[in-house]
Amino acid sequence: MAGERYRLEVTERELLGSPETRRMRKQGFVPGVLYGKSSSRSIAIKERDLRAALTGASGLHAVLDVVLEGTSTAHPSILKEYQRDPIRGHVRHVDLQEVRLDQPIHAAVQVHIVGTEDAPGVREGGVMSQPTTEINVEALPMEVPESIEVDVSGMEMGDTLRLESVATIEGVTFLDDPQETVIATVTAPMREIEPELTEEEAAEAAEAAEAAEGEEAAEGEASEAGDEAAGEPGAVEG
């Protein structure tokens, strides 16, 4: 959903360095940088406030009205980059970019396919694949969608859905190549094909089979001979 704005109060950092950053995180703050038109500021944001802003209806594409502590001026900004703790999942650092609401920006938007189970090709046993999970778009900051849903319920076996077939969104321009960008495909399931043997390999396999049959026959004859010998009456001593 586009058009969501969140007020985000931040503190400008004066002390920098690893010790200060660790202390800040222990107190529940996330270090970051606010990039303006001609300068940048090192900032600290309450982790709970940042999480609330980025998990709303607009997700990572929310427009953040950044307000520096002790001031009343809001700086419309977007999330430029972020670092996440690989174990705990907490955001460890953010870069915010100040923007103008009347000028378009570029953003990478997630693509979600829907209707996979209803696709005729899948119901026939085909495999649905999604080579492209995000596309680049251009839009005003308030018009960037959180994600783009693509309906694949009509795809037949062997079909390929490209970006050119995706419905356009008002105010949003797709920047990727419409013909080269493949969103989804339905292909027949892979079947294991046994490699063909060369004449030499085939001859060796036939010889091995004949040898195995010969050994089995010899073992069978030996077993029968043993059974016959065991069944003969022994000599009676007078």
GROMACS .gro file of C-alpha atoms in nm:
model
  238
    1MET     CA    1   0.000   0.000   0.000
    2ALA     CA    2   0.145   0.335  -0.103
    3GLY     CA    3   0.087   0.669   0.062
    4GLU     CA    4   0.187   0.591   0.422
    5ARG     CA    5   0.393   0.841   0.624
    6TYR     CA    6   0.541   0.791   0.968
    7ARG     CA    7   0.689   1.047   1.205
    8LEU     CA    8   1.028   0.930   1.325
    9GLU     CA    9   1.208   1.123   1.597
   10VAL     CA   10   1.585   1.080   1.596
   11THR     CA   11   1.882   1.205   1.796
   12GLU     CA   12   2.189   1.347   1.628
   13ARG     CA   13   2.501   1.156   1.732
   14GLU     CA   14   2.806   1.350   1.839
   15LEU     CA   15   3.017   1.062   1.968
   16LEU     CA   16   3.112   0.804   1.706
   17GLY     CA   17   3.310   0.481   1.707
   18SER     CA   18   3.253   0.117   1.802
   19PRO     CA   19   3.234   0.161   2.184
   20GLU     CA   20   2.969   0.432   2.149
   21THR     CA   21   2.777   0.224   1.895
   22ARG     CA   22   2.772  -0.080   2.126
   23ARG     CA   23   2.654   0.133   2.417
   24MET     CA   24   2.380   0.280   2.202
   25ARG     CA   25   2.252  -0.061   2.091
   26LYS     CA   26   2.240  -0.182   2.451
   27GLN     CA   27   2.015   0.114   2.530
   28GLY     CA   28   1.773   0.017   2.251
   29PHE     CA   29   1.889   0.256   1.980
   30VAL     CA   30   1.986   0.188   1.619
   31PRO     CA   31   2.272   0.394   1.472
   32GLY     CA   32   2.224   0.542   1.129
   33VAL     CA   33   2.299   0.816   0.882
   34LEU     CA   34   2.056   1.069   0.735
   35TYR     CA   35   2.171   1.178   0.390
   36GLY     CA   36   2.050   1.520   0.281
   37LYS     CA   37   2.091   1.708  -0.044
   38SER     CA   38   2.437   1.839   0.037
   39SER     CA   39   2.534   1.693   0.375
   40SER     CA   40   2.477   1.399   0.605
   41ARG     CA   41   2.410   1.354   0.977
   42SER     CA   42   2.492   1.065   1.209
   43ILE     CA   43   2.175   0.978   1.398
   44ALA     CA   44   2.034   0.737   1.656
   45ILE     CA   45   1.680   0.597   1.636
   46LYS     CA   46   1.481   0.410   1.898
   47GLU     CA   47   1.467   0.052   1.777
   48ARG     CA   48   1.098   0.009   1.860
   49ASP     CA   49   1.006   0.327   1.669
   50LEU     CA   50   1.203   0.219   1.364
   51ARG     CA   51   1.050  -0.129   1.372
   52ALA     CA   52   0.699   0.015   1.394
   53ALA     CA   53   0.762   0.247   1.098
   54LEU     CA   54   0.906  -0.024   0.872
   55THR     CA   55   0.648  -0.292   0.951
   56GLY     CA   56   0.345  -0.080   0.868
   57ALA     CA   57   0.126  -0.096   0.559
   58SER     CA   58   0.401   0.039   0.330
   59GLY     CA   59   0.674  -0.183   0.470
   60LEU     CA   60   1.027  -0.085   0.374
   61HIS     CA   61   0.892   0.174   0.129
   62ALA     CA   62   0.732   0.395   0.392
   63VAL     CA   63   0.800   0.768   0.378
   64LEU     CA   64   0.958   0.868   0.709
   65ASP     CA   65   0.913   1.220   0.841
   66VAL     CA   66   1.245   1.242   1.025
   67VAL     CA   67   1.249   1.501   1.303
   68LEU     CA   68   1.577   1.578   1.477
   69GLU     CA   69   1.554   1.607   1.854
   70GLY     CA   70   1.504   1.968   1.961
   71THR     CA   71   1.362   2.077   1.626
   72SER     CA   72   1.019   2.076   1.465
   73THR     CA   73   1.118   2.048   1.100
   74ALA     CA   74   1.028   1.718   0.930
   75HIS     CA   75   1.266   1.578   0.670
   76PRO     CA   76   1.076   1.341   0.435
   77SER     CA   77   1.306   1.043   0.389
   78ILE     CA   78   1.311   0.685   0.268
   79LEU     CA   79   1.507   0.380   0.375
   80LYS     CA   80   1.817   0.363   0.157
   81GLU     CA   81   2.001   0.067   0.309
   82TYR     CA   82   1.998  -0.134   0.629
   83GLN     CA   83   2.204  -0.399   0.804
   84ARG     CA   84   2.039  -0.681   0.996
   85ASP     CA   85   2.186  -0.909   1.263
   86PRO     CA   86   2.209  -1.251   1.090
   87ILE     CA   87   2.129  -1.440   1.411
   88ARG     CA   88   1.882  -1.227   1.605
   89GLY     CA   89   1.731  -1.049   1.308
   90HIS     CA   90   1.754  -0.704   1.469
   91VAL     CA   91   1.835  -0.402   1.251
   92ARG     CA   92   2.189  -0.292   1.336
   93HIS     CA   93   2.230   0.014   1.112
   94VAL     CA   94   2.023   0.220   0.871
   95ASP     CA   95   2.089   0.473   0.599
   96LEU     CA   96   1.804   0.717   0.534
   97GLN     CA   97   1.783   0.933   0.223
   98GLU     CA   98   1.604   1.267   0.234
   99VAL     CA   99   1.371   1.310  -0.064
  100ARG     CA  100   1.133   1.557  -0.222
  101LEU     CA  101   0.776   1.432  -0.236
  102ASP     CA  102   0.720   1.593  -0.576
  103GLN     CA  103   1.015   1.421  -0.744
  104PRO     CA  104   1.018   1.053  -0.852
  105ILE     CA  105   1.262   0.806  -0.701
  106HIS     CA  106   1.387   0.462  -0.799
  107ALA     CA  107   1.307   0.163  -0.580
  108ALA     CA  108   1.326  -0.218  -0.590
  109VAL     CA  109   0.984  -0.372  -0.525
  110GLN     CA  110   0.910  -0.735  -0.434
  111VAL     CA  111   0.703  -0.941  -0.678
  112HIS     CA  112   0.459  -1.200  -0.539
  113ILE     CA  113   0.287  -1.450  -0.766
  114VAL     CA  114  -0.064  -1.565  -0.672
  115GLY     CA  115  -0.288  -1.842  -0.807
  116THR     CA  116  -0.015  -2.102  -0.853
  117GLU     CA  117  -0.231  -2.396  -0.742
  118ASP     CA  118  -0.509  -2.297  -0.983
  119ALA     CA  119  -0.284  -2.276  -1.289
  120PRO     CA  120  -0.384  -2.547  -1.543
  121GLY     CA  121  -0.019  -2.627  -1.608
  122VAL     CA  122   0.046  -2.693  -1.240
  123ARG     CA  123  -0.270  -2.904  -1.205
  124GLU     CA  124  -0.138  -3.118  -1.490
  125GLY     CA  125   0.182  -3.182  -1.296
  126GLY     CA  126   0.393  -2.892  -1.418
  127VAL     CA  127   0.635  -2.695  -1.203
  128MET     CA  128   0.584  -2.321  -1.145
  129SER     CA  129   0.908  -2.123  -1.117
  130GLN     CA  130   0.964  -1.754  -1.039
  131PRO     CA  131   1.301  -1.636  -1.177
  132THR     CA  132   1.237  -1.271  -1.085
  133THR     CA  133   1.142  -1.184  -0.726
  134GLU     CA  134   1.178  -0.805  -0.746
  135ILE     CA  135   1.167  -0.539  -1.013
  136ASN     CA  136   1.295  -0.183  -1.031
  137VAL     CA  137   1.038   0.093  -1.052
  138GLU     CA  138   1.018   0.470  -1.070
  139ALA     CA  139   0.748   0.659  -0.881
  140LEU     CA  140   0.688   0.947  -0.646
  141PRO     CA  141   0.790   0.856  -0.289
  142MET     CA  142   0.427   0.833  -0.181
  143GLU     CA  143   0.334   0.612  -0.479
  144VAL     CA  144   0.593   0.334  -0.445
  145PRO     CA  145   0.398   0.011  -0.382
  146GLU     CA  146   0.496  -0.220  -0.097
  147SER     CA  147   0.486  -0.515  -0.338
  148ILE     CA  148   0.342  -0.616  -0.674
  149GLU     CA  149   0.106  -0.914  -0.707
  150VAL     CA  150   0.101  -1.106  -1.033
  151ASP     CA  151  -0.182  -1.352  -1.108
  152VAL     CA  152  -0.051  -1.674  -1.264
  153SER     CA  153  -0.372  -1.877  -1.232
  154GLY     CA  154  -0.418  -1.890  -1.611
  155MET     CA  155  -0.074  -2.027  -1.703
  156GLU     CA  156  -0.065  -2.347  -1.911
  157MET     CA  157   0.213  -2.603  -1.939
  158GLY     CA  158   0.508  -2.443  -2.118
  159ASP     CA  159   0.390  -2.084  -2.064
  160THR     CA  160   0.629  -1.800  -1.983
  161LEU     CA  161   0.505  -1.480  -1.820
  162ARG     CA  162   0.718  -1.173  -1.887
  163LEU     CA  163   0.709  -0.825  -1.738
  164GLU     CA  164   0.541  -0.692  -2.053
  165SER     CA  165   0.230  -0.892  -1.959
  166VAL     CA  166   0.207  -0.757  -1.604
  167ALA     CA  167  -0.069  -0.504  -1.550
  168THR     CA  168   0.063  -0.151  -1.515
  169ILE     CA  169   0.011   0.050  -1.197
  170GLU     CA  170  -0.098   0.411  -1.213
  171GLY     CA  171   0.190   0.641  -1.125
  172VAL     CA  172   0.447   0.359  -1.137
  173THR     CA  173   0.693   0.296  -1.422
  174PHE     CA  174   0.865  -0.041  -1.459
  175LEU     CA  175   1.234   0.015  -1.534
  176ASP     CA  176   1.342  -0.341  -1.619
  177ASP     CA  177   1.336  -0.478  -1.974
  178PRO     CA  178   0.973  -0.583  -2.034
  179GLN     CA  179   1.063  -0.862  -2.277
  180GLU     CA  180   1.376  -0.996  -2.108
  181THR     CA  181   1.240  -0.995  -1.752
  182VAL     CA  182   1.077  -1.333  -1.686
  183ILE     CA  183   0.836  -1.332  -1.393
  184ALA     CA  184   0.714  -1.694  -1.400
  185THR     CA  185   0.731  -2.015  -1.604
  186VAL     CA  186   0.547  -2.349  -1.601
  187THR     CA  187   0.758  -2.643  -1.714
  188ALA     CA  188   0.714  -3.019  -1.724
  189PRO     CA  189   0.876  -3.201  -1.430
  190MET     CA  190   1.231  -3.320  -1.486
  191ARG     CA  191   1.271  -3.690  -1.563
  192GLU     CA  192   1.592  -3.876  -1.507
  193ILE     CA  193   1.728  -4.002  -1.838
  194GLU     CA  194   1.967  -4.297  -1.828
  195PRO     CA  195   2.282  -4.228  -2.028
  196GLU     CA  196   2.325  -4.428  -2.348
  197LEU     CA  197   2.605  -4.686  -2.340
  198THR     CA  198   2.878  -4.694  -2.601
  199GLU     CA  199   2.926  -5.014  -2.801
  200GLU     CA  200   3.225  -5.106  -2.585
  201GLU     CA  201   3.033  -5.042  -2.262
  202ALA     CA  202   2.735  -5.241  -2.394
  203ALA     CA  203   2.960  -5.536  -2.483
  204GLU     CA  204   3.123  -5.529  -2.139
  205ALA     CA  205   2.781  -5.519  -1.973
  206ALA     CA  206   2.663  -5.818  -2.181
  207GLU     CA  207   2.976  -6.016  -2.093
  208ALA     CA  208   2.930  -5.937  -1.725
  209ALA     CA  209   2.566  -6.050  -1.741
  210GLU     CA  210   2.662  -6.376  -1.914
  211ALA     CA  211   2.935  -6.438  -1.657
  212ALA     CA  212   2.691  -6.379  -1.374
  213GLU     CA  213   2.441  -6.620  -1.530
  214GLY     CA  214   2.717  -6.881  -1.570
  215GLU     CA  215   2.817  -6.848  -1.205
  216GLU     CA  216   2.455  -6.885  -1.094
  217ALA     CA  217   2.412  -7.196  -1.312
  218ALA     CA  218   2.732  -7.350  -1.174
  219GLU     CA  219   2.626  -7.282  -0.818
  220GLY     CA  220   2.287  -7.441  -0.892
  221GLU     CA  221   2.445  -7.759  -1.034
  222ALA     CA  222   2.681  -7.785  -0.738
  223SER     CA  223   2.391  -7.748  -0.498
  224GLU     CA  224   2.191  -8.021  -0.675
  225ALA     CA  225   2.490  -8.256  -0.673
  226GLY     CA  226   2.536  -8.200  -0.301
  227ASP     CA  227   2.171  -8.275  -0.234
  228GLU     CA  228   2.188  -8.601  -0.433
  229ALA     CA  229   2.500  -8.711  -0.246
  230ALA     CA  230   2.339  -8.639   0.087
  231GLY     CA  231   2.033  -8.848  -0.012
  232GLU     CA  232   2.227  -9.178  -0.102
  233PRO     CA  233   2.212  -9.456   0.168
  234GLY     CA  234   2.539  -9.531   0.341
  235ALA     CA  235   2.717  -9.875   0.328
  236VAL     CA  236   2.604 -10.134   0.589
  237GLU     CA  237   2.884 -10.312   0.771
  238GLY     CA  238   2.850 -10.681   0.809
   0.00000   0.00000   0.00000
